[in-house]
Structure formats: structure tokens, C-alpha cells
mmCIF file of C-alpha atoms in Angstrom:
data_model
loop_
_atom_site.group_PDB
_atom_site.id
_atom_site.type_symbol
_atom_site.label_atom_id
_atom_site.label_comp_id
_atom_site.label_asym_id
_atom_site.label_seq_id
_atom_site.Cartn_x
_atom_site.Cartn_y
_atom_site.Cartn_z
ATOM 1 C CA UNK A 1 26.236 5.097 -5.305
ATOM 2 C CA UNK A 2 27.227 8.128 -6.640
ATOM 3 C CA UNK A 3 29.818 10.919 -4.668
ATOM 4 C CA UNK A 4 28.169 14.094 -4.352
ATOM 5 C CA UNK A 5 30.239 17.325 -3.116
ATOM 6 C CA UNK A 6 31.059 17.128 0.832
ATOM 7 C CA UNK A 7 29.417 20.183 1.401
ATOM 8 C CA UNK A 8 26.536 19.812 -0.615
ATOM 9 C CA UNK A 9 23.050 20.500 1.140
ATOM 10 C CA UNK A 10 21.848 17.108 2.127
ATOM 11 C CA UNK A 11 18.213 15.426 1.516
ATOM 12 C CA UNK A 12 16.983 12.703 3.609
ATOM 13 C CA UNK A 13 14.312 10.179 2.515
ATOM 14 C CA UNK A 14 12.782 7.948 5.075
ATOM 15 C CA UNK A 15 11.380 4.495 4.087
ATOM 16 C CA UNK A 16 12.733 2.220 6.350
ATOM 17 C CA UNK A 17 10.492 -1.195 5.448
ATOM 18 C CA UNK A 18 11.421 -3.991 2.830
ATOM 19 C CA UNK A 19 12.449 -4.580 -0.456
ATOM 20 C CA UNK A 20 9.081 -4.480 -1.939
ATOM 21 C CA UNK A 21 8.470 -0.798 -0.297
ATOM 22 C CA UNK A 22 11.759 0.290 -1.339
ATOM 23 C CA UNK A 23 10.873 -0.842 -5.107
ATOM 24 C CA UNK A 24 7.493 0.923 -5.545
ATOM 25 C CA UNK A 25 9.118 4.218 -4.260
ATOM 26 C CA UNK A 26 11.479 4.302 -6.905
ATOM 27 C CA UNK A 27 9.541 6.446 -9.288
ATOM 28 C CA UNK A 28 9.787 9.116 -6.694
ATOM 29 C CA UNK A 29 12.955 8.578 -5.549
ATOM 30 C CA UNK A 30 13.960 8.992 -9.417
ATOM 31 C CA UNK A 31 11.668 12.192 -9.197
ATOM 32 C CA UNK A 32 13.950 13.612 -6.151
ATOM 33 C CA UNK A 33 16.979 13.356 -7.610
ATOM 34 C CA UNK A 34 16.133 14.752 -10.914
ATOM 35 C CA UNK A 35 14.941 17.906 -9.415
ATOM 36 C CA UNK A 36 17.435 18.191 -6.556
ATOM 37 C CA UNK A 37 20.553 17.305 -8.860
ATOM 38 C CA UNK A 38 22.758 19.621 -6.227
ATOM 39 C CA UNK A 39 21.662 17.837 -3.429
ATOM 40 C CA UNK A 40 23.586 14.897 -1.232
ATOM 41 C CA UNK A 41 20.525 12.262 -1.514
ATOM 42 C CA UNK A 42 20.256 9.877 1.578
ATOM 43 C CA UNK A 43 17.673 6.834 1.931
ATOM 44 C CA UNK A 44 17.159 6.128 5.344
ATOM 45 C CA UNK A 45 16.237 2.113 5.100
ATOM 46 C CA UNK A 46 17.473 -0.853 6.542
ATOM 47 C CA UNK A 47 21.088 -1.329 6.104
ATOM 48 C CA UNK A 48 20.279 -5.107 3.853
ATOM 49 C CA UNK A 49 18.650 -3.447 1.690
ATOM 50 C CA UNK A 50 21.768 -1.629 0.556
ATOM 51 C CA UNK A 51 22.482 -3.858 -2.112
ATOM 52 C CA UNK A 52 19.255 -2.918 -3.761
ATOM 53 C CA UNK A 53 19.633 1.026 -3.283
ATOM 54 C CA UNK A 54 22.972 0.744 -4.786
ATOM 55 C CA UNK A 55 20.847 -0.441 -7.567
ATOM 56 C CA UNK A 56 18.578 2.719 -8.024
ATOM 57 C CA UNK A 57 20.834 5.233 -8.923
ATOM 58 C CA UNK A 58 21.843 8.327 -8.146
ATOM 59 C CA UNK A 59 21.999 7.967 -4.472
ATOM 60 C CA UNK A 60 24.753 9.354 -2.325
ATOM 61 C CA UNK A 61 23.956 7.469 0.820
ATOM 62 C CA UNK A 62 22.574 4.643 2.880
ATOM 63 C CA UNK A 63 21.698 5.287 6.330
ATOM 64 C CA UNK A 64 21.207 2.214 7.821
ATOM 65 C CA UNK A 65 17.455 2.539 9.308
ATOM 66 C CA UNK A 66 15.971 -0.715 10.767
ATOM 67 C CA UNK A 67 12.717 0.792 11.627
ATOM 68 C CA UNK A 68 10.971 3.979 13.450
ATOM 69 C CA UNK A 69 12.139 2.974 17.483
ATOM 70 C CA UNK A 70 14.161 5.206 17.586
ATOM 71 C CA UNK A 71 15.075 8.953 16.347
ATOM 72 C CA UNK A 72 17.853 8.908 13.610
ATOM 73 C CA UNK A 73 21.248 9.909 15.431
ATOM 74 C CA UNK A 74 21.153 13.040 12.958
ATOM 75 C CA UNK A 75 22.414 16.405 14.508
ATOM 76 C CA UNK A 76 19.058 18.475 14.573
ATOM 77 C CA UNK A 77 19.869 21.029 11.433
ATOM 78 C CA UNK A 78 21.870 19.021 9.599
ATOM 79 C CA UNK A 79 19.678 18.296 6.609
ATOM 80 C CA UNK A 80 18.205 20.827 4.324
ATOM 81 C CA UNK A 81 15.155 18.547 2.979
ATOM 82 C CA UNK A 82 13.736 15.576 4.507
ATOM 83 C CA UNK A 83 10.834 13.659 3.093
ATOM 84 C CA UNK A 84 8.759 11.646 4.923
ATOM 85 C CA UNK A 85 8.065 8.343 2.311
ATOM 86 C CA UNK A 86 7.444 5.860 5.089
ATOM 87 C CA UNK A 87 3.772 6.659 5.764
ATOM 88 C CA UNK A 88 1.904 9.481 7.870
ATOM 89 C CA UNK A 89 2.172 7.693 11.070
ATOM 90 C CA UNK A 90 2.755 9.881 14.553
ATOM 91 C CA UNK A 91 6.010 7.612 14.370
ATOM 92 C CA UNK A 92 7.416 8.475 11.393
ATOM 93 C CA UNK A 93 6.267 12.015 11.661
ATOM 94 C CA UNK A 94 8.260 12.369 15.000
ATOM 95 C CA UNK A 95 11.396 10.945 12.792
ATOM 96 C CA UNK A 96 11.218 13.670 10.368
ATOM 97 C CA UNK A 97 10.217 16.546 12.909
ATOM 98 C CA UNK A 98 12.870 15.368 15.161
ATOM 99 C CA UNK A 99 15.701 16.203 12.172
ATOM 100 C CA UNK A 100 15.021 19.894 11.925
ATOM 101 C CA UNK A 101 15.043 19.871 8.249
ATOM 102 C CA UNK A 102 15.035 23.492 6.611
ATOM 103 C CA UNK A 103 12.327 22.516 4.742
ATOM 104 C CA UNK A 104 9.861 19.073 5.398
ATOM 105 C CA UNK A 105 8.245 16.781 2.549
ATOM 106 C CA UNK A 106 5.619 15.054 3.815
ATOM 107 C CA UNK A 107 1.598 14.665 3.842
ATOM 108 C CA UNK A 108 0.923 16.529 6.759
ATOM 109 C CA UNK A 109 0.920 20.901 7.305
ATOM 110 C CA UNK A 110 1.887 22.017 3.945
ATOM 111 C CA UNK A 111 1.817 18.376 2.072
ATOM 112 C CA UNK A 112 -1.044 17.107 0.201
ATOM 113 C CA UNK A 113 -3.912 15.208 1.576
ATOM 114 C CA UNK A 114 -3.103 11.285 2.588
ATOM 115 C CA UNK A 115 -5.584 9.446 0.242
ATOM 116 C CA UNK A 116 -6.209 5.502 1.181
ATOM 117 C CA UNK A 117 -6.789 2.606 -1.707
ATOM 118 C CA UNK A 118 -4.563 5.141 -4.344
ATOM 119 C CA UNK A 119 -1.474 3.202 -5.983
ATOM 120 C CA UNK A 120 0.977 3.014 -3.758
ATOM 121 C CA UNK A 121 3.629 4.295 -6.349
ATOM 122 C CA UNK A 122 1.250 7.167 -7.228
ATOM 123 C CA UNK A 123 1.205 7.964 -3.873
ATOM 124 C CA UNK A 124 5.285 8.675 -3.583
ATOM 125 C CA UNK A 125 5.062 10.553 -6.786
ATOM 126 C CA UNK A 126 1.813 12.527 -6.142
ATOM 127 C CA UNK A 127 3.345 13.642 -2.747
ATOM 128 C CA UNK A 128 6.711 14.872 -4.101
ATOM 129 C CA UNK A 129 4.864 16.644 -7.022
ATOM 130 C CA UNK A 130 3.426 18.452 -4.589
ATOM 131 C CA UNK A 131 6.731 20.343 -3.836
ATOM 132 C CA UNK A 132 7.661 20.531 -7.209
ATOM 133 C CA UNK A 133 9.674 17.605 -8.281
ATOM 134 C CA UNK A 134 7.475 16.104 -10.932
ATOM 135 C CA UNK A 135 7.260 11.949 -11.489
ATOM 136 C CA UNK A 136 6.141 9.203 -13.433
ATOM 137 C CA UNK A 137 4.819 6.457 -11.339
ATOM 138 C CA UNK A 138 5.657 4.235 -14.061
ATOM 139 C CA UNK A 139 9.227 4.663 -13.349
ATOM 140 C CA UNK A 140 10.257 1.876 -11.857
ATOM 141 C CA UNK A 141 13.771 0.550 -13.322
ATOM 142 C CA UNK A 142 16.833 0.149 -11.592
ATOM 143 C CA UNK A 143 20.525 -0.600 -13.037
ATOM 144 C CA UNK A 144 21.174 -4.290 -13.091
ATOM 145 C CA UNK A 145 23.883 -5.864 -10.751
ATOM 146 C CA UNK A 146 27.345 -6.549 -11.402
ATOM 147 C CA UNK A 147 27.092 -10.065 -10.125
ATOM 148 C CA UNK A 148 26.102 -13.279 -12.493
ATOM 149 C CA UNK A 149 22.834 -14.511 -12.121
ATOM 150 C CA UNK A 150 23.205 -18.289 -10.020
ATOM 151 C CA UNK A 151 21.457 -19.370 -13.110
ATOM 152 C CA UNK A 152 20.570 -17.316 -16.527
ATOM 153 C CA UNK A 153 17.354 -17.768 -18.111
ATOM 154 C CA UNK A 154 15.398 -19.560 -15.953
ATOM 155 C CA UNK A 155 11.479 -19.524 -15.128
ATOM 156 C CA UNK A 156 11.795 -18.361 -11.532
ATOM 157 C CA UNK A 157 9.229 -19.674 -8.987
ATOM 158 C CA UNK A 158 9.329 -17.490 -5.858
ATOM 159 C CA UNK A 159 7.402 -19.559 -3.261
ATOM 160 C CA UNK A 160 7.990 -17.235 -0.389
ATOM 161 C CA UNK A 161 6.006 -14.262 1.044
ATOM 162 C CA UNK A 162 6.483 -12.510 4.424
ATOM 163 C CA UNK A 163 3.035 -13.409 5.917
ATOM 164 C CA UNK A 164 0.960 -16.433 5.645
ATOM 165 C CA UNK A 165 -1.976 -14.450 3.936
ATOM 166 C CA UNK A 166 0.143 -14.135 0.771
ATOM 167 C CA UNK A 167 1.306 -17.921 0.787
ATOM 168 C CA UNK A 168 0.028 -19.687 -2.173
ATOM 169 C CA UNK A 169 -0.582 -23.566 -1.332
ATOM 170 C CA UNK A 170 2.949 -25.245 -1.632
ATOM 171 C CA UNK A 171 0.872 -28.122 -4.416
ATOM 172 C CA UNK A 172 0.015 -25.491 -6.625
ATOM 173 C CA UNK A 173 3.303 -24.240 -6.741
ATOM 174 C CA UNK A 174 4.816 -28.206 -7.418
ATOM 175 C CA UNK A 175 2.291 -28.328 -10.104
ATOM 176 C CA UNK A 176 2.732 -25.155 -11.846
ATOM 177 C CA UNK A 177 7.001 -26.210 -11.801
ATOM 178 C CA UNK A 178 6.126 -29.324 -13.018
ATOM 179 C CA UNK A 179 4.313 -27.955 -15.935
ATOM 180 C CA UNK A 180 7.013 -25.254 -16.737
ATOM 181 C CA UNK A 181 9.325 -27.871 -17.295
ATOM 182 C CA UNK A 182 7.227 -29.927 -19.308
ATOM 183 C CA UNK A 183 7.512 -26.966 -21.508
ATOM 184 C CA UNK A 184 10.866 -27.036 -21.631
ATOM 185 C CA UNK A 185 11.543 -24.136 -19.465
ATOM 186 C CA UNK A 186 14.324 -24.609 -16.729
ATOM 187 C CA UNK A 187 12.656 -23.902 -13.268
ATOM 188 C CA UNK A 188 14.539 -22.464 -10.244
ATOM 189 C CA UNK A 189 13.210 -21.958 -7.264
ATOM 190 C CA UNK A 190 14.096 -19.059 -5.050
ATOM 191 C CA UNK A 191 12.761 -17.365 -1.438
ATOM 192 C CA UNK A 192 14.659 -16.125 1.362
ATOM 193 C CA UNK A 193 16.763 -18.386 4.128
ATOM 194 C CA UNK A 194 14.176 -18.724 6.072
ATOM 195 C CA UNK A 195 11.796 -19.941 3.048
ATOM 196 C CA UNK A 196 13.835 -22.746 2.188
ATOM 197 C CA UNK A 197 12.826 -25.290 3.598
ATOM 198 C CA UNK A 198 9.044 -24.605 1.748
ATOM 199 C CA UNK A 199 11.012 -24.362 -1.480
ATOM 200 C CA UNK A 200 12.690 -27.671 -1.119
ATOM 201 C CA UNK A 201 9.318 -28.995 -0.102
ATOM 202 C CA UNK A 202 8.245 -27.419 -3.606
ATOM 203 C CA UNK A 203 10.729 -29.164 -6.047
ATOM 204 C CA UNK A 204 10.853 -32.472 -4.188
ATOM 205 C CA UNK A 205 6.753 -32.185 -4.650
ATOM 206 C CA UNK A 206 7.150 -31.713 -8.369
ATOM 207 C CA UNK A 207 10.446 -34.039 -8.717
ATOM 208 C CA UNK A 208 13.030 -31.392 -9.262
ATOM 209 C CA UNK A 209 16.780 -32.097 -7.516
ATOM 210 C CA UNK A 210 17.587 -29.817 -4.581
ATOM 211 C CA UNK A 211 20.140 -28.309 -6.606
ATOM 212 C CA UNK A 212 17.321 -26.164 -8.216
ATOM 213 C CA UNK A 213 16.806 -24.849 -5.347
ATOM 214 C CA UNK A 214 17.919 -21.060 -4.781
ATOM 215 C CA UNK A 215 16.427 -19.464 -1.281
ATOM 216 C CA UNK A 216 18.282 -19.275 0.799
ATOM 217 C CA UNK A 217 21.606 -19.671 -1.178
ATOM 218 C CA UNK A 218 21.882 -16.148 -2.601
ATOM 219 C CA UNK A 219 22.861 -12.772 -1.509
ATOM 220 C CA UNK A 220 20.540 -9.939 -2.324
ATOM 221 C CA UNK A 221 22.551 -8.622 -5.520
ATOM 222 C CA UNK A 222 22.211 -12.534 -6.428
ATOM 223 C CA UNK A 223 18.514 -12.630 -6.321
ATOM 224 C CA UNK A 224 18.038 -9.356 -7.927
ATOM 225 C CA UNK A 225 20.538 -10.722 -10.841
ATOM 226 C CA UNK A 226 18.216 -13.844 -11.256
ATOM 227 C CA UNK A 227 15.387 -11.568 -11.504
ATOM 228 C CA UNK A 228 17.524 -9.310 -14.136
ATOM 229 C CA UNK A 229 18.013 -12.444 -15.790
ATOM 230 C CA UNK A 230 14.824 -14.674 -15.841
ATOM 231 C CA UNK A 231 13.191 -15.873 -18.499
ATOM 232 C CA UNK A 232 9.674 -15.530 -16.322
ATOM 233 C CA UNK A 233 8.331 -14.944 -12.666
ATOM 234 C CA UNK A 234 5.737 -16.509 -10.683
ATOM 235 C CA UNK A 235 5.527 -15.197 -7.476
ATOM 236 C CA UNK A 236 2.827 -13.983 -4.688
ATOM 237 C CA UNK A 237 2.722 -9.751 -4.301
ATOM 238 C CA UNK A 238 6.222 -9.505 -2.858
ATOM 239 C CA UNK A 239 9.451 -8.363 -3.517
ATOM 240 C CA UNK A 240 10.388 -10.645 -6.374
ATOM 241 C CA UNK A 241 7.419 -9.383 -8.008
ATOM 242 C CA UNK A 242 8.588 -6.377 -8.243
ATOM 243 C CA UNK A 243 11.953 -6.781 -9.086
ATOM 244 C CA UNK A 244 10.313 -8.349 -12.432
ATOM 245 C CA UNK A 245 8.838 -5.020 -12.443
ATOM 246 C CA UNK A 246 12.361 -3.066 -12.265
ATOM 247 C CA UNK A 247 13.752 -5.047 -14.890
ATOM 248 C CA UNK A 248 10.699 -5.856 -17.297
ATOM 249 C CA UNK A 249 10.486 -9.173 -16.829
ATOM 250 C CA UNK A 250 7.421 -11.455 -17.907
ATOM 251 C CA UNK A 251 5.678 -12.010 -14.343
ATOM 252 C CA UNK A 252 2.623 -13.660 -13.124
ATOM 253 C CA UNK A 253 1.654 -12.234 -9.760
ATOM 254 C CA UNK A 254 -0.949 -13.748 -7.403
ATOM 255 C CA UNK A 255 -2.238 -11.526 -5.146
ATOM 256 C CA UNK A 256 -4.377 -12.030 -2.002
ATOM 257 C CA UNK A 257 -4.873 -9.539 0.979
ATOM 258 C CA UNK A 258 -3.734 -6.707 -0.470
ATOM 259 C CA UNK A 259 -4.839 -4.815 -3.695
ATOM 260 C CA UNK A 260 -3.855 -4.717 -7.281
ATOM 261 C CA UNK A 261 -4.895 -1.526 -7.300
ATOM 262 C CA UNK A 262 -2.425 -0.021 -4.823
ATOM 263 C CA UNK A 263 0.397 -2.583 -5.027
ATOM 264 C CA UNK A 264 0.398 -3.844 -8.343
ATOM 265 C CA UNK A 265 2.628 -3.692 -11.373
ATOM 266 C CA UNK A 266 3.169 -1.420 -13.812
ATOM 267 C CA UNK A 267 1.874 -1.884 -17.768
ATOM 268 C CA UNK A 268 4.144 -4.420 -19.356
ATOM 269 C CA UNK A 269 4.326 -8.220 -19.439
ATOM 270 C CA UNK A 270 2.992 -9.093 -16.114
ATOM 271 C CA UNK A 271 -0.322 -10.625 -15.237
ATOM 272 C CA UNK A 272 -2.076 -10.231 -12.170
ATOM 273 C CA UNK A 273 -4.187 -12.691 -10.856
ATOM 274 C CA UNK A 274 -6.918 -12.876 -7.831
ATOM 275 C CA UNK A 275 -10.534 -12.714 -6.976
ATOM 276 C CA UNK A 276 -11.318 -9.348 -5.114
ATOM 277 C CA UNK A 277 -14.605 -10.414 -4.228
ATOM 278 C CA UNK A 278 -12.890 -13.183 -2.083
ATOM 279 C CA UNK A 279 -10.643 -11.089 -0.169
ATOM 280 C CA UNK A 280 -10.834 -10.682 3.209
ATOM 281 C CA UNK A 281 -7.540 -8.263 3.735
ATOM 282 C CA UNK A 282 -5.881 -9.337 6.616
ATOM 283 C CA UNK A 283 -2.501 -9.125 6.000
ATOM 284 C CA UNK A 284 -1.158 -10.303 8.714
ATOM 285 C CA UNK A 285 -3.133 -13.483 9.299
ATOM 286 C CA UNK A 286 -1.361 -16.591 8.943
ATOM 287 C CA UNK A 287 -3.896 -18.478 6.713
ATOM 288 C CA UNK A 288 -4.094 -17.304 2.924
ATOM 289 C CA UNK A 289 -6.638 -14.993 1.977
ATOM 290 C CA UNK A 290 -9.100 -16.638 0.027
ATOM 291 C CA UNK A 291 -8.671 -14.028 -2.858
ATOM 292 C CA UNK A 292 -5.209 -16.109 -3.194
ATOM 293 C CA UNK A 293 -6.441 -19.627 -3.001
ATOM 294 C CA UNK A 294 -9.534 -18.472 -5.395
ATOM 295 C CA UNK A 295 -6.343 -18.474 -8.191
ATOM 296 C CA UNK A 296 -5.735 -21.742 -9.575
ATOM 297 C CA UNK A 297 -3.442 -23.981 -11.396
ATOM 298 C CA UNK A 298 -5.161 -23.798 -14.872
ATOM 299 C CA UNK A 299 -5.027 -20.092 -13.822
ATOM 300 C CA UNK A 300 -1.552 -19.276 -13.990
ATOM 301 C CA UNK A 301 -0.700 -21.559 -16.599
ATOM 302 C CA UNK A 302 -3.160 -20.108 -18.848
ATOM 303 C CA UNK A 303 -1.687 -16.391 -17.942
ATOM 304 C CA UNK A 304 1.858 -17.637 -18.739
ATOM 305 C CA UNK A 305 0.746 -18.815 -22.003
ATOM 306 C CA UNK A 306 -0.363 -15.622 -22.456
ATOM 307 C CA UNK A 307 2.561 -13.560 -21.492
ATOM 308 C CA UNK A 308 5.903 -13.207 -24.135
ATOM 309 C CA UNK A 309 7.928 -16.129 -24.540
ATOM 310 C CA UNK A 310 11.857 -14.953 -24.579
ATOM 311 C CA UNK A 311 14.928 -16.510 -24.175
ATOM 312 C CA UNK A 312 17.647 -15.507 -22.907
#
């Protein structure tokens, strides 16, 4: 993070969610600090996520933000700008009003209208346009971490995804492994703690050793590095996703509840997959939607064929 001036006016940014929310508002995070260069800039997110923000550059601060129960223990007046990038909730609202800022970024009074189905990176960039700090929603890199990648140059298969809806079958996932190394491509598979046990489940499936196994066996700045440093991504619409975003990483991204249109990735070598006229769009159901399970085996192999073969 960078070290701005100690009495520089300070900007606040509230997006306190996960790693995939904190990726897509990059661009306009990148769009801030460009046009606020004498500014202290502060992300209020969740304090694990730091080793991300560290990652996005030119940020002053972290504070730690684990969600929207309570008001941030801010002295009212304290910040000059605070932007409101979590949503255009009455909860997050009340965050932002509650600070006192000298001047408010946000969707509501002076802000531009909320639009639904727009891309959600759009939507970051559109709103801070709107107050003058002009974006590309396309910008979506971040530096690269310090740390070594666990392993370098692997085909990653990320088998995790916060809700059930976005869960591709665990087979599929064996079989897709199984045919990435029969290309000669060294498969890894990664997910958080708690998605380890379906990623051992994975590689035992398709006859890979446990020692391929990743999730739960990284730190954040670990998993970002294996991202950094992947030969390819498969993954569901999650973070990992767009990490291989960030760093420009050959992905193939399976999407189910949600939208490519709003959540997906940005032009490069990725390749989305789903059938929108098979989604039903309930993210938080624990079955997957059947615009995931409508993508097939033959499907993502054929889109990795299709993507750029690099080695690294």
C-alpha cells in the first residue's frame, strides 16, 4: 500500500463483500485514485481480503469492514469523500450518511440512476464518472504477489463456489482433470478450506495424488500467485475467475445463476460458458442452476482447445 501525507484529505470506499466484488470494482477503484492523486484512499472491506487490496495499487488503507451491521467507528467529519460501491441498499446508504463526508459518491440525490442487468464493472465506473473521475471498465489488473506460486504453470481447476447454485457436478470436474492431463498439462486443484474436502473428492475421482491438491493449503497471496502463474483456469463465476481476469490468464468460466452479462470477464482469453435459457437465477439455492449443469464435458474441453496454449 502506498503512504500518502498524514494530513492529506481522506476518501473512503465502501465494498465490504468478497474477493470476487472486490475484483470487478477495480476499474473504478483505479479511476479514484487517478483523479484524486492528493487524496488518502481507504477501502472499507473485510480485513482477509487485505492481501488482495495490497494487490491493487495505490491504496493507502484497509479498514477492516466485515459487513454493513454496524456504522464504521469513523468520527462523523473525518472524511472528505466517501463513495458508496457496495450497492444502493438503505444499509449501506446509512454507512455512508452516517460518516459525514464533505462530499458523498453514490447512486442516490446527486448520483446517477441505479440501472439493474448493466455490467457490474460498468456499473462502478459509470457511477464514479458521474463525479468526474473517468474509467475504463476494462481495467481490471492488479500487481502480482511477492510470494511463489505453490506450483508454477499449472492448469488450475477451481472446484469451489460460495453457493450450491454455482457448483458444477464434482464428475465433470474429475473428467475434465483427467483429460487435462492426458494432454500433458499438470493439474492442481485449488478452493478454499472449507472446499477441500470436494477437491480431494475431485482428484481421487480422476486418479490424481492428494498432493495436487491446493484448497485449503494456501494463503490468499498464495492463491492469487497460482492464478498469476497458471498456465489455464477452469472455474465456476467466482473469485478465481476473476483473478484470471486481473492477470490475463487463459480461463474457462461456467456460469449458472448469475449473468455473463453483468459478471463476466473482460475481452481476452477467457471463455464463458452456459445456457441462459436454462437459468433459473437463484443464487442462493443449494442445487445448481440448470444453466450450469446445461455445460458439459465436451463443452469445456472443446473451449480450452480453443483458448491460447502457453507455457510458463
Amino acid at each position: 500500500m502506498t503512504d500518502a501525507a498524514p494530513d492529506a484529505p481522506e476518501l473512503l470506499v465502501l465494498r465490504a463483500l468478497k474477493l470476487g466484488d472486490l475484483l470487478v470494482a477495480v476499474p473504478a477503484i483505479h479511476a479514484v485514485r487517478r483523479a484524486r492523486p492528493e487524496h488518502r484512499l481507504i477501502l472499507a472491506m473485510p480485513e482477509w481480503l487485505r492481501p488482495i487490496v495490497e494487490l491493487v495499487g495505490g491504496v493507502d488503507a484497509l479498514h477492516p469492514t466485515p459487513g454493513l451491521d454496524e456504522l464504521l467507528p469513523i468520527a462523523p467529519g473525518r472524511i472528505d469523500t466517501a463513495i458508496n460501491m457496495h450497492g444502493n441498499g438503505p444499509e449501506s446508504r446509512g454507512v455512508i450518511t452516517a460518516l459525514r463526508a464533505r462530499s458523498v459518491v453514490s447512486h442516490d440525490g446527486d448520483g446517477p440512476v441505479w440501472l439493474d442487468g448493466i455490467l457490474e464493472r460498468r456499473r462502478w465506473v459509470r457511477l464514479v464518472e458521474a463525479f468526474g473521475m473517468p474509467g475504463d471498465p476494462d481495467d481490471v489488473a492488479i500487481e502480482r504477489p511477492v510470494v511463489a506460486a505453490p506450483v508454477s504453470g499449472a492448469a488450475v481447476v477451481h472446484v469451489g463456489a460460495f453457493y450450491g447454485s454455482r457448483r458444477w457436478p464434482v464428475s465433470r470436474f474429475a473428467r475434465v482433470a483427467e483429460a487435462l492431463a492426458s494432454d500433458g498439462r499438470q493439474v492442481v486443484f485449488t478452493g478454499s478450506e472449507a472446499e477441500r474436502p470436494r477437491a480431494l473428492e475431485v482428484a481421487r475421482r480422476a486418479g490424481f495424488s492428494d498432493e495436487s491438491v491446493l484448497a485449503g493449503r494456501m494463503r490468499l497471496d498464495e492463491f492469487a500467485a497460482e492464478i498469476a502463474d497458471a498456465e489455464l483456469v477452469v472455474s465456476a463465476d467466482t473469485g478465481a475467475a476473476h483473478l484470471a481476469s486481473a492477470y490475463g490468464i487463459p480461463s474457462v468460466v461456467l456460469f449458472g445463476p448469475a449473468p455473463p452479462e453483468e459478471w463476466g470477464p473482460p475481452p481476452g482469453p477467457h471463455i464463458v460458458l452456459t445456457d441462459a435459457s436454462a437459468r433459473r437465477g437463484e443464487t442462493f439455492s443449494a442445487e445448481p442452476d440448470p444453466a450450469l449443469l446445461a455445460v458439459t464435458v465436451a463443452d469445456v474441453l472443446a473451449a480450452v482447445a480453443d483458448l491460447p496454449r502457453q507455457r510458463r
